[in-house]
XYZ file of C-alpha atoms in Angstrom:
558
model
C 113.223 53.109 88.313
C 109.788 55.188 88.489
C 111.119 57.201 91.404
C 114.902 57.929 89.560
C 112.750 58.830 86.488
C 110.582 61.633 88.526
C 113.683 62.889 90.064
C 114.534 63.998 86.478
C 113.766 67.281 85.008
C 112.048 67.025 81.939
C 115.213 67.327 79.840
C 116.924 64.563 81.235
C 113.884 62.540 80.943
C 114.169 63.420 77.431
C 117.531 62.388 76.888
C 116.916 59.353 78.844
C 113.962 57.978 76.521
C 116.058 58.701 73.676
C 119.075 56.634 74.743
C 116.608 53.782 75.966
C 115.174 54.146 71.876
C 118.416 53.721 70.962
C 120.703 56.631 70.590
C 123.902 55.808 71.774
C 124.960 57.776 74.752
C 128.355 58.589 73.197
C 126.216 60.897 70.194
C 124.999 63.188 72.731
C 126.036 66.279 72.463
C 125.099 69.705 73.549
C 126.383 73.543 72.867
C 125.750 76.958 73.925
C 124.996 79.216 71.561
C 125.312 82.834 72.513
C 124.906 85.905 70.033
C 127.946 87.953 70.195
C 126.318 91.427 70.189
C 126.385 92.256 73.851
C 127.088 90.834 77.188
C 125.682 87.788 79.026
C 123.071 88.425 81.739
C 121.526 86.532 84.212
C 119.076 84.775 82.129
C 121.839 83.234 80.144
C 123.434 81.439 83.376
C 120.541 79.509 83.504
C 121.408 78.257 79.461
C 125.016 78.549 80.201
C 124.137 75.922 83.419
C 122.194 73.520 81.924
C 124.249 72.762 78.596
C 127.138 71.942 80.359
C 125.453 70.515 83.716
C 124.242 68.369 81.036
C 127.675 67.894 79.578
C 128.827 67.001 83.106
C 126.245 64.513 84.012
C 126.402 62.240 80.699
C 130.080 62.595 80.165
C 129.073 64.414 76.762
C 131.036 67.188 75.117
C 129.510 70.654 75.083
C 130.063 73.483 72.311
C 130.916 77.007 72.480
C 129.812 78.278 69.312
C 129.156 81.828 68.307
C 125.965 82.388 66.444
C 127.569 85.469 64.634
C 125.228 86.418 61.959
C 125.120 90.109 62.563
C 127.617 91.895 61.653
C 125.928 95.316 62.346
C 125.556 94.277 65.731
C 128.868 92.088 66.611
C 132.085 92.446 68.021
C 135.329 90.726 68.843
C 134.481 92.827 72.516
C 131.411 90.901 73.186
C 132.929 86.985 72.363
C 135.850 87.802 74.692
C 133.710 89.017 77.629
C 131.363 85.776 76.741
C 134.365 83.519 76.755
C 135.361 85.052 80.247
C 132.092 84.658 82.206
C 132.051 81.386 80.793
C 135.076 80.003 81.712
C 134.309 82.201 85.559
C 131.188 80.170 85.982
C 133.602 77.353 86.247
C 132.678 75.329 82.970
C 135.094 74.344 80.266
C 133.622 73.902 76.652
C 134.900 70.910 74.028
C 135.614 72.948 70.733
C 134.902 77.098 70.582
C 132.866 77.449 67.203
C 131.567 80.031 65.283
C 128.611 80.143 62.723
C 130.630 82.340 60.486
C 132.707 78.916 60.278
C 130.009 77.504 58.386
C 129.291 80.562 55.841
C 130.128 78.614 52.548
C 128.057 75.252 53.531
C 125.159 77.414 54.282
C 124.994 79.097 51.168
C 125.477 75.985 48.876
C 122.522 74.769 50.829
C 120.297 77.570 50.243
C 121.560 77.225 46.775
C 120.250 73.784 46.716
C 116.644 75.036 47.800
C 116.159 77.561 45.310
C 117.309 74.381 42.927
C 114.614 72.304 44.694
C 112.322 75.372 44.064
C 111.852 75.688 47.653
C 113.611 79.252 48.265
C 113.472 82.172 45.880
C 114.507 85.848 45.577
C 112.231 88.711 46.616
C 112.823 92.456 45.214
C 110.324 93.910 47.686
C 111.283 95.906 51.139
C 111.264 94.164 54.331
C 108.537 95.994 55.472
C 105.899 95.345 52.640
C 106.948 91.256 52.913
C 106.039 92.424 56.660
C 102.686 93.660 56.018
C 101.853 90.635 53.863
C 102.583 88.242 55.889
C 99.352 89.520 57.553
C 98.400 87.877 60.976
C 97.624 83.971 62.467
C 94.341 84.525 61.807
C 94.531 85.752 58.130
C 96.184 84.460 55.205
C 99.714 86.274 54.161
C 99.748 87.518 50.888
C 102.027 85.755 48.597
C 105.092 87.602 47.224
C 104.637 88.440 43.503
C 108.304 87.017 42.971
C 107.359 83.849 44.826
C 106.953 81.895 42.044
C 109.850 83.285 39.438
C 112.449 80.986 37.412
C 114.359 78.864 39.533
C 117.001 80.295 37.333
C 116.465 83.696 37.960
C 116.638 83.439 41.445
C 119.865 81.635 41.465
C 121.284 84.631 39.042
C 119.751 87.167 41.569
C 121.262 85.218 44.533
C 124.782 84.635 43.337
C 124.735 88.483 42.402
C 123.543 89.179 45.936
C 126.704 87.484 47.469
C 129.518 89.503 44.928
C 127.450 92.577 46.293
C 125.659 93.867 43.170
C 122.847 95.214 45.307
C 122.216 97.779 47.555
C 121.353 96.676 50.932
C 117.778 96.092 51.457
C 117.205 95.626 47.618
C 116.477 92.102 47.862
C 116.511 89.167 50.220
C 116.347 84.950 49.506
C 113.231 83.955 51.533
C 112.027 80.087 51.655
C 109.126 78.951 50.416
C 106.735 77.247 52.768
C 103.360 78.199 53.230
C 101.925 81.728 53.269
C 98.115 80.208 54.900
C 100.261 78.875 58.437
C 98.955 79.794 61.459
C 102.499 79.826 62.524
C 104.351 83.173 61.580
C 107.281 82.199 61.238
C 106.556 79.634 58.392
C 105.351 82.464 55.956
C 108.127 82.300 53.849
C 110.771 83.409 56.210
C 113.984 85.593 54.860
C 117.318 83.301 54.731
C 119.366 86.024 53.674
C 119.947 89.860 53.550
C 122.381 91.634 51.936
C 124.570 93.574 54.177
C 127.715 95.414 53.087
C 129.484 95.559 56.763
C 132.601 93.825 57.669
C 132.452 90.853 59.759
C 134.599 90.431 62.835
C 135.824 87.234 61.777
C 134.923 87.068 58.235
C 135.793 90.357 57.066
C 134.439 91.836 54.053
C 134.266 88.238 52.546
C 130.580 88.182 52.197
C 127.949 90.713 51.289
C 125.148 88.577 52.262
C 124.163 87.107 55.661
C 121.990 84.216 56.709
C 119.255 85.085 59.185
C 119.723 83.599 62.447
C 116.562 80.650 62.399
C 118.472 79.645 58.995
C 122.090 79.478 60.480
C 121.204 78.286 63.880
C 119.625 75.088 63.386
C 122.052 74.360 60.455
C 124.646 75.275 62.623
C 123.550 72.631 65.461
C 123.202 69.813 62.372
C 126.566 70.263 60.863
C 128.223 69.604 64.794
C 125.756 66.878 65.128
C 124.068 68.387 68.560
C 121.885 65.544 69.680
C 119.498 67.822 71.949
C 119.134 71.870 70.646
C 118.095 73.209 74.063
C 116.562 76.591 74.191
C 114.247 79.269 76.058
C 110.888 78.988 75.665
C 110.678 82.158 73.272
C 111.820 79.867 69.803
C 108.733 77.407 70.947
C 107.290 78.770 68.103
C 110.112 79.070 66.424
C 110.610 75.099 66.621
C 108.830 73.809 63.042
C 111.199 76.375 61.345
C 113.958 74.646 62.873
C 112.895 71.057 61.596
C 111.816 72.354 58.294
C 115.028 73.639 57.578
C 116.781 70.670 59.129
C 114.586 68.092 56.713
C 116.043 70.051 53.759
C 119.772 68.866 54.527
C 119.323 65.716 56.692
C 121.195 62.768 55.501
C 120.109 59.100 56.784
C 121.990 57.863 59.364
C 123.293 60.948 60.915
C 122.415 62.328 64.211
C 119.105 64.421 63.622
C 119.270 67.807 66.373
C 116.195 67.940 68.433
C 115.102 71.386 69.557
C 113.657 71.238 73.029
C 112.932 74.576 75.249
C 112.498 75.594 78.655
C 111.036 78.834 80.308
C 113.675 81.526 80.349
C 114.299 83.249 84.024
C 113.096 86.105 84.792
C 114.648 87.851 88.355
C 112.166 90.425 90.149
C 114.219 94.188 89.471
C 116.038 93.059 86.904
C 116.145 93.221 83.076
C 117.375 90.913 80.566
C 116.245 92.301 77.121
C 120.030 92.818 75.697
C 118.619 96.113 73.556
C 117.290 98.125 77.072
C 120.899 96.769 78.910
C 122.192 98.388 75.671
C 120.482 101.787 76.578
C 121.314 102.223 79.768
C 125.012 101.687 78.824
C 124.602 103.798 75.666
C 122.597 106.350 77.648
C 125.083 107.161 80.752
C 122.095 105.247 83.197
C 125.137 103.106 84.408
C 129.004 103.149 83.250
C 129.121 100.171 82.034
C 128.313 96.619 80.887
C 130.196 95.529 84.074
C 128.596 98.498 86.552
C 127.793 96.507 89.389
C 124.529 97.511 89.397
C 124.057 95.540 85.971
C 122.350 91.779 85.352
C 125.081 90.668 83.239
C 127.356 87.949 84.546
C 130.204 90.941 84.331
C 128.705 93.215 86.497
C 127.497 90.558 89.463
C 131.306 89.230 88.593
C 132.304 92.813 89.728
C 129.847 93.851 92.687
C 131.103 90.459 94.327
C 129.015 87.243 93.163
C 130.792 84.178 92.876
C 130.635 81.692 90.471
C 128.941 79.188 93.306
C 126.387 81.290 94.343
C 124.698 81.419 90.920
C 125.223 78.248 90.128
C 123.359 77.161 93.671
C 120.692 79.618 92.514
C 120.068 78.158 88.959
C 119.947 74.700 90.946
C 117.375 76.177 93.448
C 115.274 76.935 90.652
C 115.299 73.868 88.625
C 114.237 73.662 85.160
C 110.709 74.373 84.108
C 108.639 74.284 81.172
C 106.587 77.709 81.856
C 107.648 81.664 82.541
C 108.280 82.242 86.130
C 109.334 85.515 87.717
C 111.865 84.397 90.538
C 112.370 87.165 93.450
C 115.390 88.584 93.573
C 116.030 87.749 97.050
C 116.401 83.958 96.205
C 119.376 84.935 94.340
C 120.627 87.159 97.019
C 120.305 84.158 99.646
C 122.541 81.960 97.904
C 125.347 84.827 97.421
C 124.763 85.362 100.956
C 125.214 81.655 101.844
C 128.489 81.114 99.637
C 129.743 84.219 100.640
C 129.435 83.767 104.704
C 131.769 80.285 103.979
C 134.762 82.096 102.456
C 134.145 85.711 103.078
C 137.166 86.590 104.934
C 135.715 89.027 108.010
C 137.274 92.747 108.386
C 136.202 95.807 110.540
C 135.728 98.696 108.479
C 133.852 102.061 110.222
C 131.013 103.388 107.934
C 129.982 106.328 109.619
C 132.727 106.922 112.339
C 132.672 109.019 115.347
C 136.129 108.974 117.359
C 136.003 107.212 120.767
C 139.025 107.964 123.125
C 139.912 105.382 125.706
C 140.874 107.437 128.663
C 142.564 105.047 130.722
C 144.330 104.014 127.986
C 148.099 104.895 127.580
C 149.082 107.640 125.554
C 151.212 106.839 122.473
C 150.289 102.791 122.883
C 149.590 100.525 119.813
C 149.048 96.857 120.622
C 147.999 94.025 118.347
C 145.163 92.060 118.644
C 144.307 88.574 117.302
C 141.068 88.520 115.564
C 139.522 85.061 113.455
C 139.380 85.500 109.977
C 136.297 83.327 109.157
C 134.624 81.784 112.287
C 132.811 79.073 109.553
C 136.186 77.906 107.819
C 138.341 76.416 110.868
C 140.988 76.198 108.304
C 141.133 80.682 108.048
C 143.368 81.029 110.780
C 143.539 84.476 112.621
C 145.003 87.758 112.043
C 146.778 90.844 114.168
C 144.686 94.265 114.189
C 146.479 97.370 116.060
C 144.286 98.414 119.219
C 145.065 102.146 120.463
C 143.853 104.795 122.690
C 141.770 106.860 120.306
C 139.497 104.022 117.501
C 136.172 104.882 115.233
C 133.152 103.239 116.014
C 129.836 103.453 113.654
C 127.610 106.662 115.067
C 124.983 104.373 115.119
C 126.135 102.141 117.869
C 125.778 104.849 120.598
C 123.268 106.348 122.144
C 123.284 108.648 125.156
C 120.240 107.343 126.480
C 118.793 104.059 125.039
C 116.335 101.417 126.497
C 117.387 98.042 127.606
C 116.628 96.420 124.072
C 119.265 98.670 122.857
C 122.850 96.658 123.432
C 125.224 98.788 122.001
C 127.083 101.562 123.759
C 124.890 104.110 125.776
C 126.042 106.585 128.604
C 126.625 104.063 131.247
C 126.797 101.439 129.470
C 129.613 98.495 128.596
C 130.295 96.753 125.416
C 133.167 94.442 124.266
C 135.044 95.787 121.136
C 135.615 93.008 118.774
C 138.190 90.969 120.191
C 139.868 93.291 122.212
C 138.254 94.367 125.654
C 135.036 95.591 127.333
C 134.441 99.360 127.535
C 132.495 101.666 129.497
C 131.075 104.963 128.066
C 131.446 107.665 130.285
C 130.725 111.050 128.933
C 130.487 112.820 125.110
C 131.744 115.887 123.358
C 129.243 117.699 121.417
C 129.528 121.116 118.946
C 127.381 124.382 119.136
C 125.028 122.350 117.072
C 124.470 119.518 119.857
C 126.214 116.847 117.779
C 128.012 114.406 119.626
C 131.707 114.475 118.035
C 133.834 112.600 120.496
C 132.536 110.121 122.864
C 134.841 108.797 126.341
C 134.987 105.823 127.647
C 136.845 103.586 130.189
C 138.441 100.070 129.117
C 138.700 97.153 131.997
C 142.436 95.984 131.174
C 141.959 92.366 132.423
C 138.663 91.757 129.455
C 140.735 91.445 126.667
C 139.707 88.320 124.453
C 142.276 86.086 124.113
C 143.657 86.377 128.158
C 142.754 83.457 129.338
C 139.965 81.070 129.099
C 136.790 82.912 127.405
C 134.714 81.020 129.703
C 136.638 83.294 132.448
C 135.811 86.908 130.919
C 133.072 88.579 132.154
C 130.224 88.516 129.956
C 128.159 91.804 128.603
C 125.216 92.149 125.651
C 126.753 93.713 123.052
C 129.796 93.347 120.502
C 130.900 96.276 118.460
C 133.265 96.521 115.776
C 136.006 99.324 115.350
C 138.994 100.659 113.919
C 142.091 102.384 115.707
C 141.988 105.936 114.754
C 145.660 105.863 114.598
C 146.070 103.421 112.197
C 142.589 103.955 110.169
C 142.732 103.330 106.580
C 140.657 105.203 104.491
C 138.669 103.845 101.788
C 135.920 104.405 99.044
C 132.778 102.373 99.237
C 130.320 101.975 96.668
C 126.545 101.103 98.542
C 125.019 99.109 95.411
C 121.254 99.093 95.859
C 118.852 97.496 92.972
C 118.803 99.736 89.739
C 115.008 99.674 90.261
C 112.300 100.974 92.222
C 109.839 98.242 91.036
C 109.808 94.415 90.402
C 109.127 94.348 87.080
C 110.435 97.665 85.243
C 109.854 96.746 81.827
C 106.201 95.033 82.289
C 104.335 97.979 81.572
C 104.410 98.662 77.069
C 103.186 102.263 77.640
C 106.064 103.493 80.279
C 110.018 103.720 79.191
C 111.394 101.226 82.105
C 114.128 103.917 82.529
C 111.284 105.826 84.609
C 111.877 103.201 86.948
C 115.611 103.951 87.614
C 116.145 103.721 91.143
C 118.233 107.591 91.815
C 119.531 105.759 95.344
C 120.843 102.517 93.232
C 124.506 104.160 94.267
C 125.943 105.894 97.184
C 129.501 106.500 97.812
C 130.713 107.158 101.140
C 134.524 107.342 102.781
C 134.999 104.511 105.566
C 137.795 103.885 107.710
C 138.869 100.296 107.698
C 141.701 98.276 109.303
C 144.954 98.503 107.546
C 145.077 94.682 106.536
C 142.372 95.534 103.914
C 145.506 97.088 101.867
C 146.404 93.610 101.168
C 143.370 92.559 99.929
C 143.384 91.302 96.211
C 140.929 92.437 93.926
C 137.400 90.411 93.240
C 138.314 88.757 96.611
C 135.149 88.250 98.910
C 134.940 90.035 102.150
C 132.124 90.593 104.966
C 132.814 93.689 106.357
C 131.378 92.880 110.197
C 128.257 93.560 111.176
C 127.665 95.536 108.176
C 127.374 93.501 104.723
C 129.523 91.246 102.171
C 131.889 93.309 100.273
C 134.498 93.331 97.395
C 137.774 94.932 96.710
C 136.833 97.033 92.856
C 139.334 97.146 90.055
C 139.333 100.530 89.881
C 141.712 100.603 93.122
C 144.727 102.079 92.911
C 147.812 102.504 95.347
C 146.303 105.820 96.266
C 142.493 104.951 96.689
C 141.036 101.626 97.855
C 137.666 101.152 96.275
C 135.328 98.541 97.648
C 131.981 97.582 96.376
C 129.361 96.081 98.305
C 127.819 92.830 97.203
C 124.606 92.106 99.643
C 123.600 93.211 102.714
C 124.476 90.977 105.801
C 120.666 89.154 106.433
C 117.805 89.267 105.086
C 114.583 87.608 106.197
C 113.866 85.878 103.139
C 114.020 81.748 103.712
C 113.525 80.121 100.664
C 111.732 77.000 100.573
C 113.270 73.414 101.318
């Protein structure tokens, strides 16, 4: 029992003690709360991963609910791309809920704590209450409205919600305790007044809970048994149980707010407002550019839904910040992607190789294995001709004998097809090699035979036939920054840190099977990298993004 216990993270240990003190295992409940004013990013996976790994692991239903409090910030854009990445990570939520549901109940609550004389209306502007609040060390100031008729305030309030005020004019705080060390206890604002239409609600309500007053509320009215959140509301925790001690009833399930350190990925950012700027700001073209942390844009460069789940898992759940390296992540896409990655030859940087003792005019087909590491991928035909592309890199006139691709002199088998001999080059006034000649021996082809019976060289290249070639557009992703941590530094914009190389775009030549290809489907492009067919291909242009290179020497630890 002592060993099952530490094989627990301390959540489940958590939920564990509180079943063994008697909560009954069919109260637990759990939900993911999102804020619908953006997209999701990395860092929410790791939320997004443990509410409903939870969900999975105690047979407990899990919540989708919107915390949409904002209207200045929210829209109907942002919950359908949330809904989306959701359902792509492959989880499935019990009821999709919104805190807008719960509008009414909230304010007859506050209305009961101004009644209680624990909440009351202040008439001064966000940023004097601000400046008294003072700092941990000091005692806030109290409002000079703090202690005004209960009766007054609940005048003021209901006034607030048929919009008699301007915004800004006055706000419902609670009243707690303007001495705590805690910030967030200084007589917090409940509710603003805010003349915007709501993307649910419309223009319903003129006043809007803050988000520590909604959110826990929210969590108590769907009975969540465990309120699990990153480590940044730690502080924000005796808020939440305040609030929740003000509407408990005996005898129903009371939420309990636990949190765990947020993830943080080495050359990436997850503060929603700086994502927002480099949308808003033309740094990237979208919330889905591939070059982008959200969930959308690793979607879109190629990630699958496996790969960060197997990285959140890799991690584990901790109590303290940690800074994960990036290349943990990029492992994990690597290792999904080499399982179902179907394999295609596609030329980078061609330069034409002609076969001359080859026949004229000749196209043959050639089997080739679609996925060496998925016996069940069968094979495919790829047409073999006189005149193919190999990548310029892969020759060399003269080359040592570490080098084992094509030299002067030299043979090399072409990917399932036969071994070849180069023989001479064509250069231009310039001295740039343009064609290269070679030799084929007509009884290497793969496939003739047993392969124990061909005759053996170094080196494998891939290639396309020239006559056949497919061109293509390929987008080389690279990481949007130059530095680890681009936002670490308070004194320099993190936009300084843009990397200007995060895209190139180069034309490829590729087999013509790669026409068939669907879009989001995996590929590994040989000998090259793991790629992805882009939506914005059309019958004219194939576009292809690439996802991660092929290796890497990062091993992450067992």
């Amino acid at each position: 029992m002592d060993e099952e216990k530490k094989s627990l993270n301390f959540i489940e240990q958590i939920i564990e003690e509180d079943v063994a003190n008697g909560l009954s295992p069919d109260k637990i409940r759990f939900r993911f709360p999102p804020e619908p004013n953006g997209y999701l990013h990395i860092g929410h996976t790791k939320a997004i991963c443990i509410n409903f790994g939870l969900g999975e692991k105690y047979n407990a239903p899990v919540n989708l609910r919107f915390d949409d409090t904002n209207p200045e910030k929210e829209e109907q854009e942002f919950v359908d791309s949330i809904k989306k990445d959701v359902e792509w990570l492959g989880f499935k939520w019990d009821k999709e809920l919104y805190a807008s549901d719960y509008f009414q109940q909230l304010y007859d609550w506050a209305v009961r704590l101004i009644k209680e004389g624990k909440a009351y209306v202040d008439e001064q502007p966000s940023e004097l209450i601000t400046e008294q609040r003072k700092n941990p060390t000091e005692p806030g100031i109290e409002s000079p409205y703090r202690n005004r008729p209960i009766e007054e305030s609940l005048d003021l309030f209901e006034r607030m919600k048929k919009g008699e005020f301007e915004e800004g004019a006055m706000s419902l705080r609670a009243k707690i305790d303007m001495t705590s060390p805690n910030m967030n206890m200084r007589d917090p604002v409940m509710y603003r007044i805010l003349k915007r239409p709501h993307h649910r609600t419309g223009t319903s309500w003129k006043i809007y809970p803050m988000y520590d007053w909604a959110h826990g509320e929210s969590d108590y009215i769907e009975q969540i048994s465990h309120s699990l959140c990153s480590l940044e509301f730690e502080n924000h925790r005796p808020l939440y149980d305040w609030y929740l001690d003000q509407v408990y009833t005996e005898g129903t399930i009371r939420n309990k707010q636990r949190e765990f350190a947020r993830m943080n990925v080495t050359y990436m950012i997850t503060s929603k407002r700086k994502l927002q700027r480099l949308v808003a700001e033309g740094v990237v073209t979208g919330w889905d550019d591939p070059r982008m942390p959200t969930v959308s844009g690793l979607r879109r460069k190629g990630y699958t839904p496996a790969s960060i789940r197997n990285f959140i898992e890799r991690v584990g759940v901790a109590k303290r910040e940690n800074l994960i390296d990036i290349q943990l992540l990029e492992f994990c896409v690597r290792e999904d992607l080499n399982k179902v990655a179907k394999r295609m030859m596609v030329v980078m940087n061609p330069i034409k190789l002609i076969i001359e003792n080859y026949p004229e005019g000749k196209t043959e087909w050639v089997e080739t294995e679609n996925n060496p590491e998925d016996e069940n991928a069968g094979t495919r035909q790829v047409p073999f001709s006189r005149e193919i592309y190999i990548e310029r890199e892969d020759f060399k006139e003269e080359a040592d004998k570490k080098f084992f691709r094509l030299k002067l002199g030299g043979e090399v088998r072409l990917k399932s097809a036969y071994i070849i001999k180069a023989e001479r080059v064509e250069k231009d006034e310039q001295g740039n090699i343009t064609t290269i000649y070679a030799t084929y021996d007509e009884k290497s082809k793969s496939g003739s035979g047993t392969e124990e019976s061909l005759r053996k060289v170094k080196g494998t290249l891939h290639w396309v036939s020239a006559d056949n070639a497919l061109p293509v557009e390929v987008r080389v992703y690279d990481r949007l920054f130059t530095t680890e941590q681009p936002d670490a530094e308070k004194d320099t914009d993190f936009l300084e840190f843009v990397n200007p190389d995060s895209l190139k775009v180069v034309t490829a030549y590729a087999e013509p099977a790669l026409k068939e290809v669907k879009v989001g489907e995996p590929l590994q492009f040989q000998r090259i990298g793991y790629f992805t067919k882009d939506e914005d291909s059309t019958e004219e242009k194939l576009v292809f993004n690439r996802t991660v290179t092929l290796k890497d020497s990062y091993k992450p630890a067992n």
